[in-house]
XYZ file of C-alpha atoms in Angstrom:
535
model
C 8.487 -118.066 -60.089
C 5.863 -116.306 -59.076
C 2.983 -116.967 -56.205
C -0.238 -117.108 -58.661
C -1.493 -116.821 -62.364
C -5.011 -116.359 -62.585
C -4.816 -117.495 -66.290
C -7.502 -116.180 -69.004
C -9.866 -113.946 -66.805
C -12.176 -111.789 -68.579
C -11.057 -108.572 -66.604
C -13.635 -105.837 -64.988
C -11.106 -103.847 -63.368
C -13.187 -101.704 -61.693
C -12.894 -98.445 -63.894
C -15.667 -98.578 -65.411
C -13.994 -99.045 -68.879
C -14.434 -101.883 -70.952
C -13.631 -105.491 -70.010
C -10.826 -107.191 -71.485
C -9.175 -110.462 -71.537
C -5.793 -111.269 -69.626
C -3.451 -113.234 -67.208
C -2.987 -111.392 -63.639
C 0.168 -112.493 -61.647
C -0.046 -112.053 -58.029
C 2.528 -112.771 -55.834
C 3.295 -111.379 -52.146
C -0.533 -110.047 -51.558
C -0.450 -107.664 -54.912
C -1.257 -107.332 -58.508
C 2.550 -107.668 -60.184
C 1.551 -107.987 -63.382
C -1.265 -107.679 -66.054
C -0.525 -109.774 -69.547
C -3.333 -108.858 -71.920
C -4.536 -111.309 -74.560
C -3.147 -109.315 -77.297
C 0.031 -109.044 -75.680
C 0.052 -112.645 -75.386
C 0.902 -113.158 -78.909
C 4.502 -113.618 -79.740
C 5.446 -113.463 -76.047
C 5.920 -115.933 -73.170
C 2.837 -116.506 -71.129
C 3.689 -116.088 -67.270
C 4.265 -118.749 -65.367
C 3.650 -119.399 -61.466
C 3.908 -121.829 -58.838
C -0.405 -122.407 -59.374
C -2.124 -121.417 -61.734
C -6.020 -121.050 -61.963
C -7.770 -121.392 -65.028
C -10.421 -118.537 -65.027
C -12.126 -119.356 -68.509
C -15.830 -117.869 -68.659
C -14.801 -116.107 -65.324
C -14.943 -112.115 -64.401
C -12.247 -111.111 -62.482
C -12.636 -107.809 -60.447
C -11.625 -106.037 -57.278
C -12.984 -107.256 -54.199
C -15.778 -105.547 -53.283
C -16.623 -102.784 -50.563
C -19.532 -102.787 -48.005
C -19.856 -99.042 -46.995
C -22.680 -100.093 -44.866
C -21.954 -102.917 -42.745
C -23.149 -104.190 -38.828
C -20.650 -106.765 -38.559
C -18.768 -105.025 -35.401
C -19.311 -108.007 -33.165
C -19.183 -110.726 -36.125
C -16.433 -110.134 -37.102
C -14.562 -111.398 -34.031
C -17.360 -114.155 -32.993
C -17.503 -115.403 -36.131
C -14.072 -116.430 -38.062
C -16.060 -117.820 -40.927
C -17.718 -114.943 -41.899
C -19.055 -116.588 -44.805
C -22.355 -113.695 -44.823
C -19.839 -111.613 -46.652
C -16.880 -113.236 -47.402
C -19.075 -115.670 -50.174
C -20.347 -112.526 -51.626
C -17.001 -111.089 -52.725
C -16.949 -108.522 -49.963
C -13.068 -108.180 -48.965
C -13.839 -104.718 -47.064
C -16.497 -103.625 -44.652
C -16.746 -100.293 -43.288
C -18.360 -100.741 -40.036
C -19.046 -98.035 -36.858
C -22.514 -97.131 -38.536
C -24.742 -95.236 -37.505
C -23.645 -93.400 -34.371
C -23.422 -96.014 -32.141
C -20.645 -98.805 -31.474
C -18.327 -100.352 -29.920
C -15.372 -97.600 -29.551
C -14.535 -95.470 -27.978
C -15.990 -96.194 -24.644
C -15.531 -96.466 -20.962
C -17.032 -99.259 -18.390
C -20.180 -97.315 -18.266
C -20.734 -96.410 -22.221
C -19.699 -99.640 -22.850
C -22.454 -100.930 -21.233
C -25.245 -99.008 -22.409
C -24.097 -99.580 -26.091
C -24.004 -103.000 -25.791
C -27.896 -103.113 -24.552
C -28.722 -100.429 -27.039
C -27.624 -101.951 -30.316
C -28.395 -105.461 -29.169
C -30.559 -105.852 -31.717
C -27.541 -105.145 -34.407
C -25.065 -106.988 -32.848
C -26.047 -109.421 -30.048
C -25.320 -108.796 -25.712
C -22.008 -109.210 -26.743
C -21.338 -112.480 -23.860
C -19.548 -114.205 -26.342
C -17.186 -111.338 -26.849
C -13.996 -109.990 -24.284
C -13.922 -106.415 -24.675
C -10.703 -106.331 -24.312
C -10.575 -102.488 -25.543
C -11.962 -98.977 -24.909
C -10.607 -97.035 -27.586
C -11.103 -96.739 -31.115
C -6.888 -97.985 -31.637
C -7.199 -100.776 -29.064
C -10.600 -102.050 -30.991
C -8.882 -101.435 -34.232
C -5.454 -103.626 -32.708
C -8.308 -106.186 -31.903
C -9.050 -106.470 -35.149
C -5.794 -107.328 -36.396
C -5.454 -110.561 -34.612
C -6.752 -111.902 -37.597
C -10.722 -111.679 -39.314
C -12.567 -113.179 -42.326
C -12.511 -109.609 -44.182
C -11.072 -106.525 -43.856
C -12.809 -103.571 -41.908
C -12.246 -99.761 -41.885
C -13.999 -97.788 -39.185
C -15.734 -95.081 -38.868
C -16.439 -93.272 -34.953
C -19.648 -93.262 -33.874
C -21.023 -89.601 -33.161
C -23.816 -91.130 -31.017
C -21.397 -92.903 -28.634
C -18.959 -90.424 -28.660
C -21.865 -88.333 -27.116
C -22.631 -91.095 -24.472
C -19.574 -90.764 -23.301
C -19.183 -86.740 -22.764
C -22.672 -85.835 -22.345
C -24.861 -88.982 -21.220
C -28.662 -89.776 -22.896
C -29.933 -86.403 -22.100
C -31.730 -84.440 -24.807
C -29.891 -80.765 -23.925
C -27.018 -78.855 -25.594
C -23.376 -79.550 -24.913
C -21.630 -77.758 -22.764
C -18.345 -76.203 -24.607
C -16.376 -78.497 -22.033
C -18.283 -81.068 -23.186
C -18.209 -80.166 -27.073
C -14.436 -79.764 -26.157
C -14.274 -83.523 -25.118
C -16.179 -84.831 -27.804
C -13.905 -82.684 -29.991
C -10.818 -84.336 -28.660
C -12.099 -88.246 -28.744
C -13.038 -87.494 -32.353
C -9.486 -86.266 -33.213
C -7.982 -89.077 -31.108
C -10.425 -91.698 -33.025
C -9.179 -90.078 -36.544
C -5.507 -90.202 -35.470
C -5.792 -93.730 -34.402
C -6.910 -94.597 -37.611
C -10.353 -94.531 -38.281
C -12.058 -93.315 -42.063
C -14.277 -90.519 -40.810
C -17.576 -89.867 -38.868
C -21.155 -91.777 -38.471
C -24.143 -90.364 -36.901
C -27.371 -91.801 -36.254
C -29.797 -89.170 -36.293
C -32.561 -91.413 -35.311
C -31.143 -92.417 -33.064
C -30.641 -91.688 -28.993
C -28.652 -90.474 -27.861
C -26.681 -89.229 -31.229
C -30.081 -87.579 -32.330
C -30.447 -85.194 -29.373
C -27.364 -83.069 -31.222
C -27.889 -80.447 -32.762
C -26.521 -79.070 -36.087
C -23.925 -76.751 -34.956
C -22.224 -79.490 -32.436
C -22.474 -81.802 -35.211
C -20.553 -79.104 -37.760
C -17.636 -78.559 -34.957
C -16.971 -82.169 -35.075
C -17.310 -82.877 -38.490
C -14.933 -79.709 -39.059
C -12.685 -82.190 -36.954
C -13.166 -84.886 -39.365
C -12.447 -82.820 -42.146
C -8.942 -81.643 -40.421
C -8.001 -85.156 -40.638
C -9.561 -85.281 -44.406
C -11.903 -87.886 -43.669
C -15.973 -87.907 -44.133
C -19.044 -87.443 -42.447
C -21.295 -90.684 -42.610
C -25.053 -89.902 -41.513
C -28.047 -91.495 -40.557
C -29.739 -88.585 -41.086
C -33.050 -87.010 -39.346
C -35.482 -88.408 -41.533
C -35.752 -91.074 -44.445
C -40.013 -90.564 -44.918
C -41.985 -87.239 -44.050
C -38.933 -84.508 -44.457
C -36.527 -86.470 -45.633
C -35.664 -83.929 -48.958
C -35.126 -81.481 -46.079
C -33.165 -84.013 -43.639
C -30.683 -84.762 -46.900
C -30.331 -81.045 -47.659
C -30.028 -80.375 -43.849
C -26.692 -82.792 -44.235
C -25.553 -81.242 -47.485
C -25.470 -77.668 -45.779
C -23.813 -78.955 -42.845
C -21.001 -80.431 -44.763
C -20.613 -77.720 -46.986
C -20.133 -75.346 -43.608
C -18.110 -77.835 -41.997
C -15.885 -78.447 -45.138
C -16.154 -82.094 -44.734
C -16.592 -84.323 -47.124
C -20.168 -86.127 -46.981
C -21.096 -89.946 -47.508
C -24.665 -90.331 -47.387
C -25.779 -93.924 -45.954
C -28.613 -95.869 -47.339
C -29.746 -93.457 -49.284
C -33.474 -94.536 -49.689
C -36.858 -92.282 -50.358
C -38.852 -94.356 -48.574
C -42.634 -94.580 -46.742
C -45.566 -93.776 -48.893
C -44.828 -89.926 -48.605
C -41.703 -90.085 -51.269
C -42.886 -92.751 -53.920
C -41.629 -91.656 -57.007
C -39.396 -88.453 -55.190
C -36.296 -89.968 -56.442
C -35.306 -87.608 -58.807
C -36.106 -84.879 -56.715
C -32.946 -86.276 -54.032
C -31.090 -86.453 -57.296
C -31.443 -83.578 -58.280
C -30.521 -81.823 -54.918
C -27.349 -83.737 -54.983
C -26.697 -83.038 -58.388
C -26.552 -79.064 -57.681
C -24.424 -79.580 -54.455
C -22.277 -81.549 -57.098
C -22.181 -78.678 -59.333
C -21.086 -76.167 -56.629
C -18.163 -78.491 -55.649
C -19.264 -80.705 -52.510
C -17.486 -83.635 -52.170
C -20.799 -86.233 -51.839
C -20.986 -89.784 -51.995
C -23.593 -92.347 -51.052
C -24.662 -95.999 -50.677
C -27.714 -98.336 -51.067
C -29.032 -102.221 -50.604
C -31.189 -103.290 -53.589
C -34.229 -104.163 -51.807
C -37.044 -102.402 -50.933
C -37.408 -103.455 -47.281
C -35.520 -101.702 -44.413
C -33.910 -103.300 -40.884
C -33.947 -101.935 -37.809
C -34.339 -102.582 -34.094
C -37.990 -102.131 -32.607
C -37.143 -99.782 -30.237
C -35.778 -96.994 -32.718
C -39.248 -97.038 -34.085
C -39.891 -94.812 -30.170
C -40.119 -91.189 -29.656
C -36.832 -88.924 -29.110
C -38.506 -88.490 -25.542
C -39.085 -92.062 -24.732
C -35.215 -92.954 -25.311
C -33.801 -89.875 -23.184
C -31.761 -91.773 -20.599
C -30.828 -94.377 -22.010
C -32.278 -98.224 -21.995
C -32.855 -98.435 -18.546
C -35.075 -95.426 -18.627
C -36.908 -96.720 -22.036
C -37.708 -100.195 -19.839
C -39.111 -98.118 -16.769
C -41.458 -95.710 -19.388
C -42.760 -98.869 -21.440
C -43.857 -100.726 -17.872
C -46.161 -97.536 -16.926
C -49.232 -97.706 -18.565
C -50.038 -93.884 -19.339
C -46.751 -93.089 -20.345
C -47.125 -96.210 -22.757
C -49.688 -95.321 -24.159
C -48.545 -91.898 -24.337
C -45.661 -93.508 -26.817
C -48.498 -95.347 -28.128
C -50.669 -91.783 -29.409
C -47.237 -89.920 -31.096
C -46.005 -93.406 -32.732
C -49.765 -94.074 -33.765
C -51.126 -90.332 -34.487
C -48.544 -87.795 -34.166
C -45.789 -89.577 -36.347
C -42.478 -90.221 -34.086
C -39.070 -88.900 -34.877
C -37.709 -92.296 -34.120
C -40.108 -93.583 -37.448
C -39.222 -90.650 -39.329
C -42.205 -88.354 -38.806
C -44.258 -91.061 -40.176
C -47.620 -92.672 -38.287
C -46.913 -96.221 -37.765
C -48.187 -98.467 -40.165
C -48.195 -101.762 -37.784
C -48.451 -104.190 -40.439
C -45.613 -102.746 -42.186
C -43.265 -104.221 -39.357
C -42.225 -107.868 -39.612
C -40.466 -108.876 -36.366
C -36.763 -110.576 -37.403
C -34.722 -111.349 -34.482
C -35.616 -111.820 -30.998
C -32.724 -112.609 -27.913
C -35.340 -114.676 -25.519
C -35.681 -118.390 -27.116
C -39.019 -118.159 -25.512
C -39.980 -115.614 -27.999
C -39.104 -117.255 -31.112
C -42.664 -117.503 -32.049
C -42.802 -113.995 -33.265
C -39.770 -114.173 -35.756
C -41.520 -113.767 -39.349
C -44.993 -112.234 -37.648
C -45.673 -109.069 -38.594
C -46.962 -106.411 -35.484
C -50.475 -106.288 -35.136
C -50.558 -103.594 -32.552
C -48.829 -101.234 -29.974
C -49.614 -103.600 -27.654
C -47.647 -106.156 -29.403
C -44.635 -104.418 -29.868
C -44.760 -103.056 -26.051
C -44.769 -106.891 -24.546
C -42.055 -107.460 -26.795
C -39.467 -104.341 -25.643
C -40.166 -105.059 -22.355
C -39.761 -108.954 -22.665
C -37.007 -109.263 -24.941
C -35.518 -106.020 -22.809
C -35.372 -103.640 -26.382
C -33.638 -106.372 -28.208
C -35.939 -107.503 -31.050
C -34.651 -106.909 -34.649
C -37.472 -105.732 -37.487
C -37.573 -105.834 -41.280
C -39.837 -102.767 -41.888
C -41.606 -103.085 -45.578
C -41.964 -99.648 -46.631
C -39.711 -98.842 -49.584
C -40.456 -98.329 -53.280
C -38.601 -100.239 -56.510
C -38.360 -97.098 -58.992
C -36.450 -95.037 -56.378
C -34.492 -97.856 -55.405
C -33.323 -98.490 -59.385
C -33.259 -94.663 -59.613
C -30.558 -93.875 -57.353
C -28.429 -96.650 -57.983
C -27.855 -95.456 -61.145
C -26.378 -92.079 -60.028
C -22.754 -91.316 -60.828
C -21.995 -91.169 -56.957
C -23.201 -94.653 -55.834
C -21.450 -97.215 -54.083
C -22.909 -100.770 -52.222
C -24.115 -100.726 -48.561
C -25.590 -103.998 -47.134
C -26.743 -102.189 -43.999
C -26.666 -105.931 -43.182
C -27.538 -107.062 -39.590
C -26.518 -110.519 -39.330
C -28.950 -110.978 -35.601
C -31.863 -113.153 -35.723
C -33.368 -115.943 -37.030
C -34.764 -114.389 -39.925
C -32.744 -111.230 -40.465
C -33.293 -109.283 -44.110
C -31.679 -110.865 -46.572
C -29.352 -108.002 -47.918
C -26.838 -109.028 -45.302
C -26.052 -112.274 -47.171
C -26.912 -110.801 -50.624
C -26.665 -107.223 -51.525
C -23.539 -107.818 -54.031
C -24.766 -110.465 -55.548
C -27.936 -108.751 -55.893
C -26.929 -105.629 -57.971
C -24.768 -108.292 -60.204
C -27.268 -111.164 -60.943
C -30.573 -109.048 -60.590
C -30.148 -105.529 -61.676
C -27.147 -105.936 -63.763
C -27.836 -109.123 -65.418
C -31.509 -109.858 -65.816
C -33.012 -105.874 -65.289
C -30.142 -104.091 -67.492
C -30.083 -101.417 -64.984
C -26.411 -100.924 -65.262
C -23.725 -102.681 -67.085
C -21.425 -105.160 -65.819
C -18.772 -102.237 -66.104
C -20.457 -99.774 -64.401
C -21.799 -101.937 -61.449
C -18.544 -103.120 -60.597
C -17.554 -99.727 -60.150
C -20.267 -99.175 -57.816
C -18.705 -101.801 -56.105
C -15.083 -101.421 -56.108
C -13.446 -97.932 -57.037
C -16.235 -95.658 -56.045
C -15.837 -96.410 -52.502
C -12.188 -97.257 -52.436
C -11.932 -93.781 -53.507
C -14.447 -92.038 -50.799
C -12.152 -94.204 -48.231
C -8.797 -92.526 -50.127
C -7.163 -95.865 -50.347
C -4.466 -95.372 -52.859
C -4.441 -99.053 -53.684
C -7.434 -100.724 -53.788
C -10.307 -100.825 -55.977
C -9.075 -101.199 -59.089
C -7.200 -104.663 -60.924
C -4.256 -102.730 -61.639
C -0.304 -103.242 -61.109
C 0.651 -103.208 -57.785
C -2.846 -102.848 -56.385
C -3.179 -105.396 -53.297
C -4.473 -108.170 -54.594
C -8.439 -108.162 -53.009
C -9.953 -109.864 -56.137
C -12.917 -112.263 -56.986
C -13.693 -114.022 -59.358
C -17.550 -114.642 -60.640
C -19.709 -116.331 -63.604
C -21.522 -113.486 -64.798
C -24.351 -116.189 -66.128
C -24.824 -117.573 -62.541
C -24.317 -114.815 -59.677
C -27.105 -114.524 -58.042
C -28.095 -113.844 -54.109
C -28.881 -117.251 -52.654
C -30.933 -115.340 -49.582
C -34.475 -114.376 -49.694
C -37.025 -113.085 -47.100
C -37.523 -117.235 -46.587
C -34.430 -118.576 -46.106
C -32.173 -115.291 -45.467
C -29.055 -117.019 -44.695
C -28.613 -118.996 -47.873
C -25.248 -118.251 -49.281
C -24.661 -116.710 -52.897
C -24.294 -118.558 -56.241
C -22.099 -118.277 -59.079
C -19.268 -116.761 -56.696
C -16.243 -119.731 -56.779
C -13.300 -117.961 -55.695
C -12.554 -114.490 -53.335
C -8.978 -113.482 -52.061
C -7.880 -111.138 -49.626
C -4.136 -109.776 -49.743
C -3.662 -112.717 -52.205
C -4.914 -115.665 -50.118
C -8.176 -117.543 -51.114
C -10.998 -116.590 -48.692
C -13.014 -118.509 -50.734
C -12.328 -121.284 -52.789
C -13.956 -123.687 -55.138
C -17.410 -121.795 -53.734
C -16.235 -122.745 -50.099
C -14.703 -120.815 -47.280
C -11.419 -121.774 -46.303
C -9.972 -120.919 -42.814
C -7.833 -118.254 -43.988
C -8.210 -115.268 -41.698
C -6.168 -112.423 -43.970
C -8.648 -109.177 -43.264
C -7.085 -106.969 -41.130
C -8.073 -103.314 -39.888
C -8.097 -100.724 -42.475
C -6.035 -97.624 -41.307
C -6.409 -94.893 -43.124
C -3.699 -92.383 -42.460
C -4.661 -88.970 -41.199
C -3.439 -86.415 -43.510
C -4.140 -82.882 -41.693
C -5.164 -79.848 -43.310
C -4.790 -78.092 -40.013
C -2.031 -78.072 -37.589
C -4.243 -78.274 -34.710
C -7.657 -79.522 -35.487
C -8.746 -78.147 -32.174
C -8.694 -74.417 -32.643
């Protein structure tokens, strides 16, 4: 007898096609069988050790986070339940340049201090690894969810060339080279950058094409943060299309917003860009959160300049006054690279997370000033989290509806009050904009969630309710999902969400997290198109 029979689910499967109405058998972590309703009649109905009646229910693939900050939750936090009671069985994590492998002593160090604000010090956690395998081995002790990763561009750079703004050396672009091709064969997805960001934003396009020509070797994609998501960013997305397209790599583009008051109602115009890079044959891809409201730490809101050095050099510029107020003048008048060529709009920045207790008060304040948001870099030492409020709703519904969407919390689970997409996203596009705005079908936004970027990640076997998939599923009340968070109470859980399994095990059931721990790393394996990557 079989393991489970999820008995009269109304089936999304994740294709996009019609739903339809069926008994799935799952046994030994997959999908072993699929009995449709018509093929019910005149047949046996399977049987299983438990069954679970799913009348009124959706069942579809678990879905995938292509955007997630959850490098440090998911090992100090077994409960997980920020994603796990969303229906998220896979996050792809090593965003944005900068994490947590591969690293030495030294790199190590700096990272942690540099994406506190994403991720917490880290004193809770042994760092029991340097590379990208050894993290990836870490992982498979056991977490809530599963996690693919994806090697951070900016850290890789820490590590061969340091925070200096200056060209590689070609024994330098050699090494980076080689940890990229050692991440890839070790098992990571692809690529991130965070163009933004220090120290990853100090390279320039041709280093970034040799390495992503390294990613491509291995068949895997190119993730960027790119240079700009408000004044230039039709140029900054076009910048990463061409780069690609040299570089042969395939190209996931993350968040994918048009925000600041400079692109409202440029939507189509992104579109459109993709759509001829479509047309031509790139292999593009992107994600989104549907909110309107970005996340970030306060100190990538500084110059390029500021950051050079790293976060003991950003301390020792923000305690001199002229230099301070030197960072004040480009941030305020001249429009800093590290807030996307925009001037800083003060009140547009809502303060989040803070490390220091003693700073608490500011959570849910918005900045009032420079001076403001230098006492709090230099007394939280860089670590306070913002929700920046800057985005438009018609681009945000525009480009979710493009044929080469996926989901992307970008969720940072630090803070008291952190933005609540990292509790809500999935929910989100299913209660909000599927349900009550008709943006896109039930069909078609499960595929957003599920296929689209099981396919980007080439996993032959998830993404889909199908025969011997693995058996990631959830199951959801398409009358009831909604996202429980809000900008008020961001950590409230979803609703209409009762059951979630990874590899066949309930994650969550009844609406409530059990201890299973069944994610595991995410390998994908390297499939070279090139002997040697490295000539």
């Amino acid at each position: 007898m079989e393991q489970l029979v999820i008995r009269d689910a109304d089936v999304v499967d994740g294709s996009g096609g019609p739903s339809y109405r069926a008994d799935v058998v799952v046994d030994g972590g997959r999908i072993v069988s699929i009995v449709r309703e018509a093929a019910q009649a005149g047949c046996q109905r399977p049987k299983a050790r438990r069954e679970l009646d799913a009348e009124g229910l959706v069942l579809s693939p678990g879905f995938i986070d292509m955007h997630a900050h959850s490098d440090l939750a998911l090992l100090r936090d077994p409960d997980h339940s920020a994603k796990a009671a969303q229906g998220v069985t896979l996050e792809v994590i090593g965003q944005d340049g900068l994490s947590y492998a591969p690293v030495d002593d030294r790199t190590l160090a700096e990272v942690r201090r540099a994406i506190a604000g994403w991720n917490g010090y880290g004193d809770d956690i042994d760092f029991d690894w340097r590379s990208v395998g050894e993290y990836l081995d870490r992982l498979d002790r056991g977490i809530a969810v599963n996690a693919a990763y994806l090697i951070p561009q900016g850290t890789v750079r820490m590590l061969a060339v340091g925070w200096e703004d200056r060209e590689a050396t070609p024994q330098e672009l050699d090494r980076m080279r080689q940890l990229v091709a050692e991440g890839m064969e070790q098992g990571a997805v692809g690529m991130s950058s965070g163009l933004t960001y220090t120290p990853g934003m100090y390279a320039k396009d041709a280093e970034l094409t040799e390495l992503c020509r390294v990613v491509a070797s291995y068949d895997g994609y190119y993730c960027p943060h790119h240079r700009s998501y408000g004044a230039g960013a039709l140029e900054a997305y076009a910048e990463m299309v061409q780069l690609t397209r040299e570089a042969g790599c395939s190209l996931h583009l993350a968040h994918a917003t048009m925000n600041f008051g400079v692109n409202e109602g440029r939507a189509p115009e992104l579109l459109t860009l993709l759509d001829e890079a479509l047309a031509t044959g790139a292999d593009i891809s992107l994600d989104t959160y549907p909110y309107t409201p970005g996340c970030t730490t306060l100190v990538a809101m500084l110059p390029s300049w500021a950051s050079e050095g790293g976060p003991k050099a950003i301390l020792k510029r923000l305690a001199d006054d002229d230099t301070a107020d030197r960072i004040r003048h480009h941030l305020e008048v001249i429009g800093s690279d590290g807030c996307h060529g925009v001037p800083m709009e003060w009140d547009t920045i809502e303060i989040s997370g803070v490390a220091d207790p003693a700073l608490a008060e500011y959570v849910g304040r918005r900045v009032d000033s420079w001076a403001t948001a230098r006492h709090l870099l230099l007394a939280d030492r860089l670590a306070p989290s913002i929700l920046q409020h800057v985005g438009h709703e018609e681009n945000v519904r525009q480009i979710m509806r493009h044929r080469v969407h996926t989901g992307g919390s970008d969720g940072i689970l630090q803070g008291a009050k952190p933005h609540p997409r990292a509790y809500g996203t999935f929910p989100q596009y299913l209660g909000r904009y599927t349900r009550e705005l008709g943006v896109l079908s039930l069909e078609e936004c499960v595929a957003h969630l599920t296929s689209r970027p099981a396919a980007r990640l080439r996993l032959p076997d998830r993404g889909l309710v199908k025969e011997g998939y693995r058996a990631d599923l959830v199951l959801f009340d398409p009358e009831t999902v909604a996202a429980g968070s809000t900008f008020e109470e961001p950590r409230k859980l979803p609703t209409g969400i009762p059951h979630v399994l990874i590899d066949g095990r309930f994650v969550i059931e009844d609406g409530r997290r059990t201890d299973v721990l069944a994610g595991r790393s995410v390998r994908r394996s390297p499939v070279r198109r090139n002997a040697n990557p490295l000539t």
